PDB file of C-alpha atoms in Angstrom:
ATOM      1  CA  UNK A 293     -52.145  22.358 -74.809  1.00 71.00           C
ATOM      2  CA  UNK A 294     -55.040  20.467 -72.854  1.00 77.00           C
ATOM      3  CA  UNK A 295     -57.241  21.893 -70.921  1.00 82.00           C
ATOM      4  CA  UNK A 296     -58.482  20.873 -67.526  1.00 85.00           C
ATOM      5  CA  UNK A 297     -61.663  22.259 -65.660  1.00 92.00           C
ATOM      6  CA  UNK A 298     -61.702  22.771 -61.568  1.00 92.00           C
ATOM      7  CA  UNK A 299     -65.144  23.953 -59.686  1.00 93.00           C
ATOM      8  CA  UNK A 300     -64.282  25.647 -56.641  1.00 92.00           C
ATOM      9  CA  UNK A 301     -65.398  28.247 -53.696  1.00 93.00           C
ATOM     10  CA  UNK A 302     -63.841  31.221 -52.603  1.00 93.00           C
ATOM     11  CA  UNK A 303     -62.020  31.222 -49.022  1.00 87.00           C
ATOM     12  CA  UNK A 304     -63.689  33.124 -46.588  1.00 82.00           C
ATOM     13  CA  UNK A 305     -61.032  32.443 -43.638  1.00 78.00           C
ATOM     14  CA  UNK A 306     -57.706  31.927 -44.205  1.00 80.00           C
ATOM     15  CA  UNK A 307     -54.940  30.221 -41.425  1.00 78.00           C
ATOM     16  CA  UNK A 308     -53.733  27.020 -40.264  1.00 81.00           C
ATOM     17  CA  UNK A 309     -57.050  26.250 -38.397  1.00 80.00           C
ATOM     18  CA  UNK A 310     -59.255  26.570 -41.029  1.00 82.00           C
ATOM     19  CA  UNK A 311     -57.413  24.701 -43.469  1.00 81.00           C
ATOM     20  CA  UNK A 312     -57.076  22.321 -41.472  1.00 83.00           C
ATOM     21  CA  UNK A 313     -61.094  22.586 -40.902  1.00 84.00           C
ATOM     22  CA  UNK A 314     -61.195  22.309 -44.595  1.00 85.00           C
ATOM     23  CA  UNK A 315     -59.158  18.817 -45.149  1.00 84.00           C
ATOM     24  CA  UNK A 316     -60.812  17.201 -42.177  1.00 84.00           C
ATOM     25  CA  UNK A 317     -64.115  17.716 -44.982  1.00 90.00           C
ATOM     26  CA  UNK A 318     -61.819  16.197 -48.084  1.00 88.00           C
ATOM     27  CA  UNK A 319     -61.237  19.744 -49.169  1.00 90.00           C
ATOM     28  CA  UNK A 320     -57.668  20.871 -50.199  1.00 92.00           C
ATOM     29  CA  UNK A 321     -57.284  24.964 -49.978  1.00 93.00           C
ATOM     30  CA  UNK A 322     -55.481  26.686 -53.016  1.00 94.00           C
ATOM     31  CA  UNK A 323     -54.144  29.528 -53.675  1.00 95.00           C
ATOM     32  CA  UNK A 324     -54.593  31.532 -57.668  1.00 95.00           C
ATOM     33  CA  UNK A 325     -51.198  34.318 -57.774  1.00 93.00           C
ATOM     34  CA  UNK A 326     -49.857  36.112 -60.110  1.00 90.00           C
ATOM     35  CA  UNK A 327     -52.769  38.050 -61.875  1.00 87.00           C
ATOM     36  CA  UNK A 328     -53.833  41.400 -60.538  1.00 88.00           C
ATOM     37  CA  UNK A 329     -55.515  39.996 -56.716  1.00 91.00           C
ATOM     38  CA  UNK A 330     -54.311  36.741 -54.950  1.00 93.00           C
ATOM     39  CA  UNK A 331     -56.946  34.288 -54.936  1.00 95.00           C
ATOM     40  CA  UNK A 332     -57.796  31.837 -51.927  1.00 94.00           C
ATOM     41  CA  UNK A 333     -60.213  29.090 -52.866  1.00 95.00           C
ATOM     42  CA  UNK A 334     -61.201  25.629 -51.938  1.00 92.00           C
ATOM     43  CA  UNK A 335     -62.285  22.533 -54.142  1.00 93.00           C
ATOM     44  CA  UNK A 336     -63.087  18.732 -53.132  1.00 92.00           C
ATOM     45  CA  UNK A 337     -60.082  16.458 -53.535  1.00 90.00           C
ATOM     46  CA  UNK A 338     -61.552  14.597 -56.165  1.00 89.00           C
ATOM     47  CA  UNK A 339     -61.280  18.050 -58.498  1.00 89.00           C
ATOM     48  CA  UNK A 340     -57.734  17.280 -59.145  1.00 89.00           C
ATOM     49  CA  UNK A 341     -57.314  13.524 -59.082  1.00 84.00           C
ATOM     50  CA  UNK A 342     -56.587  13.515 -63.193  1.00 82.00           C
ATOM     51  CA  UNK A 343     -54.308  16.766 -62.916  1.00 85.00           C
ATOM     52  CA  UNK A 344     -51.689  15.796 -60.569  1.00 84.00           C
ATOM     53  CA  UNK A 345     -51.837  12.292 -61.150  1.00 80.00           C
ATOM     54  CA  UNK A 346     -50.045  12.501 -64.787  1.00 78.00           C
ATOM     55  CA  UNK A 347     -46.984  13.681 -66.524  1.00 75.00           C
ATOM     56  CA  UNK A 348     -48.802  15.772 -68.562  1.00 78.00           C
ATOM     57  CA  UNK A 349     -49.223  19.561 -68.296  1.00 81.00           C
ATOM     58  CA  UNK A 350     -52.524  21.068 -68.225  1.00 83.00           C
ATOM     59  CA  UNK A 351     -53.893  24.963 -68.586  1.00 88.00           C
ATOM     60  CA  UNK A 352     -56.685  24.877 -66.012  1.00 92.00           C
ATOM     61  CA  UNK A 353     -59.952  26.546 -66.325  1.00 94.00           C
ATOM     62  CA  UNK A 354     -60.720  27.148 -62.668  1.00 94.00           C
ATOM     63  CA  UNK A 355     -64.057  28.113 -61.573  1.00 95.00           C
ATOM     64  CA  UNK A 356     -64.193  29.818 -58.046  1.00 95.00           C
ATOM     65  CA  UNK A 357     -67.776  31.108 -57.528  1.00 94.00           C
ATOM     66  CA  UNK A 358     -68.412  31.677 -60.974  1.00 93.00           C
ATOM     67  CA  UNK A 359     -65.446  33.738 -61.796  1.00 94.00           C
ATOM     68  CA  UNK A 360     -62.958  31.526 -64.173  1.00 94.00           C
ATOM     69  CA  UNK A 361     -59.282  31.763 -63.979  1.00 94.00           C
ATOM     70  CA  UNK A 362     -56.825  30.261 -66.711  1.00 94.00           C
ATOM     71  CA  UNK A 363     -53.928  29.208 -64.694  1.00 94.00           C
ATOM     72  CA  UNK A 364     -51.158  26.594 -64.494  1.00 92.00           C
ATOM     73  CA  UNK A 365     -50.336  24.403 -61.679  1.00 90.00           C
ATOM     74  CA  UNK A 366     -47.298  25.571 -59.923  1.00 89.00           C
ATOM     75  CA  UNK A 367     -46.863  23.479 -56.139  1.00 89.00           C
ATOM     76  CA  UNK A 368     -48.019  20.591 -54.817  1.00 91.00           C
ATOM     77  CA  UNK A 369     -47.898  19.727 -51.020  1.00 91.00           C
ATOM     78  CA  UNK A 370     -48.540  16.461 -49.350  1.00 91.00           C
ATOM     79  CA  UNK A 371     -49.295  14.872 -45.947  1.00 86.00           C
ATOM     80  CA  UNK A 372     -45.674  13.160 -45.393  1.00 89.00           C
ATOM     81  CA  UNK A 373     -47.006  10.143 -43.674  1.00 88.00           C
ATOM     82  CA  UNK A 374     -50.551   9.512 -45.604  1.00 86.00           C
ATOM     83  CA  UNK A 375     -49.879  11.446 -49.040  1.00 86.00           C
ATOM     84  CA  UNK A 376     -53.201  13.093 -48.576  1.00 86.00           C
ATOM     85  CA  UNK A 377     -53.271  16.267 -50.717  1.00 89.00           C
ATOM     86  CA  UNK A 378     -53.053  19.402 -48.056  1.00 90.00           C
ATOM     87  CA  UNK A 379     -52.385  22.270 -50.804  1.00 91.00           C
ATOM     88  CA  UNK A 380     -52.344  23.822 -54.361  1.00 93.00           C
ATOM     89  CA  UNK A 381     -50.855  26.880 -55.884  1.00 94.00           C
ATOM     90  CA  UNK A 382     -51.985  27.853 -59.302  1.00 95.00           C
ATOM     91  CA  UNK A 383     -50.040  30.781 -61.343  1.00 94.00           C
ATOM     92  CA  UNK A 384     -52.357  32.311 -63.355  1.00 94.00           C
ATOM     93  CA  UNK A 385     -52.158  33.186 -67.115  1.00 92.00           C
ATOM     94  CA  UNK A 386     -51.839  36.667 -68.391  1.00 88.00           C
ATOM     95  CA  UNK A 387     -51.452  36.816 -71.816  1.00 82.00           C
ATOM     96  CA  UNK A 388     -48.454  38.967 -72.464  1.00 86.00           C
ATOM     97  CA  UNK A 389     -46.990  37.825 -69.515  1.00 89.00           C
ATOM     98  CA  UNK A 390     -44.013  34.817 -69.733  1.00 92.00           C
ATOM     99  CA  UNK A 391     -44.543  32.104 -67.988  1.00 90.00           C
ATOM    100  CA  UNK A 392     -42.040  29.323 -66.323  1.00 90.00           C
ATOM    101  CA  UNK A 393     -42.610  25.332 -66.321  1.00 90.00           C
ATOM    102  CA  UNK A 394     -41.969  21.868 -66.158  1.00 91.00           C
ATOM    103  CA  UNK A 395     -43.085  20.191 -69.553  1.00 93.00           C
ATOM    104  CA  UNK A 396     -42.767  16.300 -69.726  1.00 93.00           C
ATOM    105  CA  UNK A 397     -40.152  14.977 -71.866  1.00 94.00           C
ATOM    106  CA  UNK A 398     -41.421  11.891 -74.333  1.00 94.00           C
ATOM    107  CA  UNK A 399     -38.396   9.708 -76.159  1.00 95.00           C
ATOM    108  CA  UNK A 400     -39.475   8.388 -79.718  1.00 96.00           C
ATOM    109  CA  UNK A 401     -37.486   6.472 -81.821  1.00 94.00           C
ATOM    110  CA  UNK A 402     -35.098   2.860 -81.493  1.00 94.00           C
ATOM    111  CA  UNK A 403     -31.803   4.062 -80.824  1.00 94.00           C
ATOM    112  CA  UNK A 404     -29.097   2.553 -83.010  1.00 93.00           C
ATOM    113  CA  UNK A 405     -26.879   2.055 -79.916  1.00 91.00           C
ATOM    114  CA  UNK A 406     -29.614   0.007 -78.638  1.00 91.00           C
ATOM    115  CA  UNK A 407     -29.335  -2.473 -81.459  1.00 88.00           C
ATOM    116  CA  UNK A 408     -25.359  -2.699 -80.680  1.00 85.00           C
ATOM    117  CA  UNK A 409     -26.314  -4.097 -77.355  1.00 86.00           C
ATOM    118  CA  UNK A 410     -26.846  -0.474 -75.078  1.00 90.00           C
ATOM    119  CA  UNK A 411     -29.382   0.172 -73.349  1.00 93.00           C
ATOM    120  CA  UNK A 412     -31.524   3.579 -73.667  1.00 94.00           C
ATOM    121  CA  UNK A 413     -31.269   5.638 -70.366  1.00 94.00           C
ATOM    122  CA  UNK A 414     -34.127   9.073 -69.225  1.00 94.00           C
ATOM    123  CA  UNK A 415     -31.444  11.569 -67.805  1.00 95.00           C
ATOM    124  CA  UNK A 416     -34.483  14.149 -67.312  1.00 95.00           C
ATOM    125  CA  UNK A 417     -38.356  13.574 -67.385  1.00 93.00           C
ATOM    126  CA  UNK A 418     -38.937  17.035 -67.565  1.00 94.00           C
ATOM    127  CA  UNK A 419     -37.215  20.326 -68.735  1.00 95.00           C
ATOM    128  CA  UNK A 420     -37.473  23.983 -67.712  1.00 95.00           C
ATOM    129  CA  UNK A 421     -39.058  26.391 -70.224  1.00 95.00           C
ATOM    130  CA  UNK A 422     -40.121  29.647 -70.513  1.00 94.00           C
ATOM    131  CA  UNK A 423     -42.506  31.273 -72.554  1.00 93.00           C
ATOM    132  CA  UNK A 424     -45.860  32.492 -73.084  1.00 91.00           C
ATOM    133  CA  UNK A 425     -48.879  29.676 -72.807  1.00 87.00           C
ATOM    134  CA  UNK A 426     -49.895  29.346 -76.144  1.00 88.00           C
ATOM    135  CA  UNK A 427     -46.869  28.485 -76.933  1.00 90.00           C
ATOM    136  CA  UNK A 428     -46.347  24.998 -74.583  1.00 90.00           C
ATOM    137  CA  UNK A 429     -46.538  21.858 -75.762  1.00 89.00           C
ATOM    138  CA  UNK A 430     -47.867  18.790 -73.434  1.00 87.00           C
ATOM    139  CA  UNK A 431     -44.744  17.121 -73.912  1.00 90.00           C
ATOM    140  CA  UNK A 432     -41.795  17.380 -75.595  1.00 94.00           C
ATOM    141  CA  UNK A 433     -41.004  14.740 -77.969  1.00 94.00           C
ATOM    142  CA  UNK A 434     -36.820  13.618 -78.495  1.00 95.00           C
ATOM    143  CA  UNK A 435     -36.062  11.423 -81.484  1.00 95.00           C
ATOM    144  CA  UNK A 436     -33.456   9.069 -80.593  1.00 96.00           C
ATOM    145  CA  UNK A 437     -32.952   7.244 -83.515  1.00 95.00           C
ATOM    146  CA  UNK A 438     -29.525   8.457 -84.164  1.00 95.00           C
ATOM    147  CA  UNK A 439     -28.256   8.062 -81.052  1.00 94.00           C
ATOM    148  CA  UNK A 440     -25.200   5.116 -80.956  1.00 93.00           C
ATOM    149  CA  UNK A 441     -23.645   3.654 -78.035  1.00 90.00           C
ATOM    150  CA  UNK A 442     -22.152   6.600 -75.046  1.00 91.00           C
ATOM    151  CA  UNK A 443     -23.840   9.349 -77.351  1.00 94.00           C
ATOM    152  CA  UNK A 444     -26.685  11.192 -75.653  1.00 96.00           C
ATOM    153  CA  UNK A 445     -29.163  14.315 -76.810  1.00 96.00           C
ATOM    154  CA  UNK A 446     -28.102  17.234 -74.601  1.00 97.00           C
ATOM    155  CA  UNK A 447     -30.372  20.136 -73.611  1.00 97.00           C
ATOM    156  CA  UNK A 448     -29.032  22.566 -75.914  1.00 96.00           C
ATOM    157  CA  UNK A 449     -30.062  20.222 -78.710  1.00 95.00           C
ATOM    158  CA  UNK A 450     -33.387  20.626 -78.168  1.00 95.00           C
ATOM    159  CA  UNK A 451     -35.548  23.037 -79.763  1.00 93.00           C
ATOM    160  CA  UNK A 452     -38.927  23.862 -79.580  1.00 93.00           C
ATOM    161  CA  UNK A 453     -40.460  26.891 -81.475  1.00 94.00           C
ATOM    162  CA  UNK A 454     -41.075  29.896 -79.284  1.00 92.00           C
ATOM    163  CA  UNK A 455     -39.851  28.347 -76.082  1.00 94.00           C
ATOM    164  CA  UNK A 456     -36.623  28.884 -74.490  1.00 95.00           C
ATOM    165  CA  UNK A 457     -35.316  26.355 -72.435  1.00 96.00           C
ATOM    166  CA  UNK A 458     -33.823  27.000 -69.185  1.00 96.00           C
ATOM    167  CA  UNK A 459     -31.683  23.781 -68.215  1.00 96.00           C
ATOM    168  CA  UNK A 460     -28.405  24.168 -68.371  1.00 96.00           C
ATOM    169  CA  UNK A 461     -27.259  23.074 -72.185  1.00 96.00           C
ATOM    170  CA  UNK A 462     -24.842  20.167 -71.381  1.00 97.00           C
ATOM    171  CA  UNK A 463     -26.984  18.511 -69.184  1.00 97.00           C
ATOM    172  CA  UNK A 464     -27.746  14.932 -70.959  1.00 97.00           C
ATOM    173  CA  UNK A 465     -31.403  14.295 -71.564  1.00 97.00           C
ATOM    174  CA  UNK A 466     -31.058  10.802 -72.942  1.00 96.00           C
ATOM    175  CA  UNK A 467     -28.060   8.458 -73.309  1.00 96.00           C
ATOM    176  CA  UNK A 468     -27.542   5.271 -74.840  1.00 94.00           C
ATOM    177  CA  UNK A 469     -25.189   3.476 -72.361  1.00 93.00           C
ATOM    178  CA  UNK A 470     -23.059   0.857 -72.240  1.00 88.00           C
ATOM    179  CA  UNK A 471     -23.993  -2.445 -70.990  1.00 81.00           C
ATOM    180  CA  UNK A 472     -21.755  -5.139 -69.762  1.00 74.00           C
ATOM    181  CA  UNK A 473     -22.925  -7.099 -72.315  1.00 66.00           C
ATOM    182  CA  UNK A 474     -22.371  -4.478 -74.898  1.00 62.00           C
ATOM    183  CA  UNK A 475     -18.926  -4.108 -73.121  1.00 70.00           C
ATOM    184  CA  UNK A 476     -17.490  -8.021 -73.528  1.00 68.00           C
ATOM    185  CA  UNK A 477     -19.130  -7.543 -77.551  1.00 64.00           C
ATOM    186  CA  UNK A 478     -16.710  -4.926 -77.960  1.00 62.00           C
ATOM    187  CA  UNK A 479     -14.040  -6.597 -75.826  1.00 63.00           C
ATOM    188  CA  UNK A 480     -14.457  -9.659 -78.129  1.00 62.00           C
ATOM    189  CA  UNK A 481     -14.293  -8.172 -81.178  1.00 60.00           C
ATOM    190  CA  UNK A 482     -10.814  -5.799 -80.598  1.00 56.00           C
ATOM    191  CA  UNK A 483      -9.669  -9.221 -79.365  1.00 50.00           C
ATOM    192  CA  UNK A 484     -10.533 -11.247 -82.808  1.00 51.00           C
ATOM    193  CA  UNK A 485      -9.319  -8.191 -84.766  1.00 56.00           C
ATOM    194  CA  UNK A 486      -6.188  -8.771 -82.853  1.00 58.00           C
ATOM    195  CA  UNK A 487      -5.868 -12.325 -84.066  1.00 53.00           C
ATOM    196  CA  UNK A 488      -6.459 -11.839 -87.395  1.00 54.00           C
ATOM    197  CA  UNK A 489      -3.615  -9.686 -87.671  1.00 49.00           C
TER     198      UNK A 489
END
């Protein structure tokens, strides 16, 4: 998995005012849980333009004050009227210690059912998994080249070594559906089949 670096500076005050002190400077407060202290820090905005801007999942090398913490991003929260970034939690990594998150899905492949006139639909971007952090991928990669028209790759067909994936197993990750045009195809041919007998 990539890795992302963050400079930051401990907290000194923590609250509503002086967070709000701190954006009013173009400084988003964060917080670092899940290791042995809770960790309140505070970074420019720019820091994490390329980390929450993408798809892609990260382990982030944070440095608060010279101290660096490997940790994943966990919550995002934004201003609901001018999407400026107001706050970050990190969950930090602990090596024998599971983690939980969202890893981007990628499809590869031409489905066949796309060549019979469907049409390839994302059910889920992301899926749930659990492990420990050497272990994630960035993404994880579906071939769909099998796939013919109303057949879809399901969560419990998905398998990645030494990850266990949390989504319930029936859930549809991809589908091939069925257009309309796919639909009067198949309507035309039962009816020329018909004929012919």
């Amino acid at each position: 998995m990539k890795s992302f670096q963050i400079k930051g500076t401990a907290r000194l005050a923590v609250g509503k005012k002086s967070n709000k002190a701190l954006r009013a400077e173009d400084l988003v407060p964060c917080v670092i849980y899940g290791g042995e202290k809770i960790v309140h820090f505070q970074a420019h905005e720019n820091e994490f333009r390329k980390l929450i801007y993408t798809p892609k999942v990260y382990q982030t090398e944070i440095d608060v004050d010279g101290t660096v913490y490997n940790a994943f991003l966990q919550a995002l929260q934004f201003h609901p009227v001018t999407d400026k970034l107001l706050h970050i939690d990190f969950l930090e990594i602990r090596e024998n210690v599971p983690v939980k998150l969202q890893i981007p899905v990628r499809l590869d492949g031409y489905a066949k059912g796309i060549q019979q006139g469907g049409r390839l639909k994302a059910n889920l971007r992301t899926l749930k998994a659990k492990g420990f952090s050497k272990d994630f991928p960035d993404e994880i990669i579906i071939d769909v080249t099998e796939l013919n028209l109303s057949e879809s790759v399901r969560v419990g067909d998905v398998k990645v070594p030494g990850i266990e994936i949390l989504n319930a197993k029936s859930v549809p990750v991809a589908t091939v559906v069925v257009t309309r045009a796919a639909r009067a195809a198949m309507a035309d041919t039962s009816v020329a089949s018909g004929k012919k007998k």
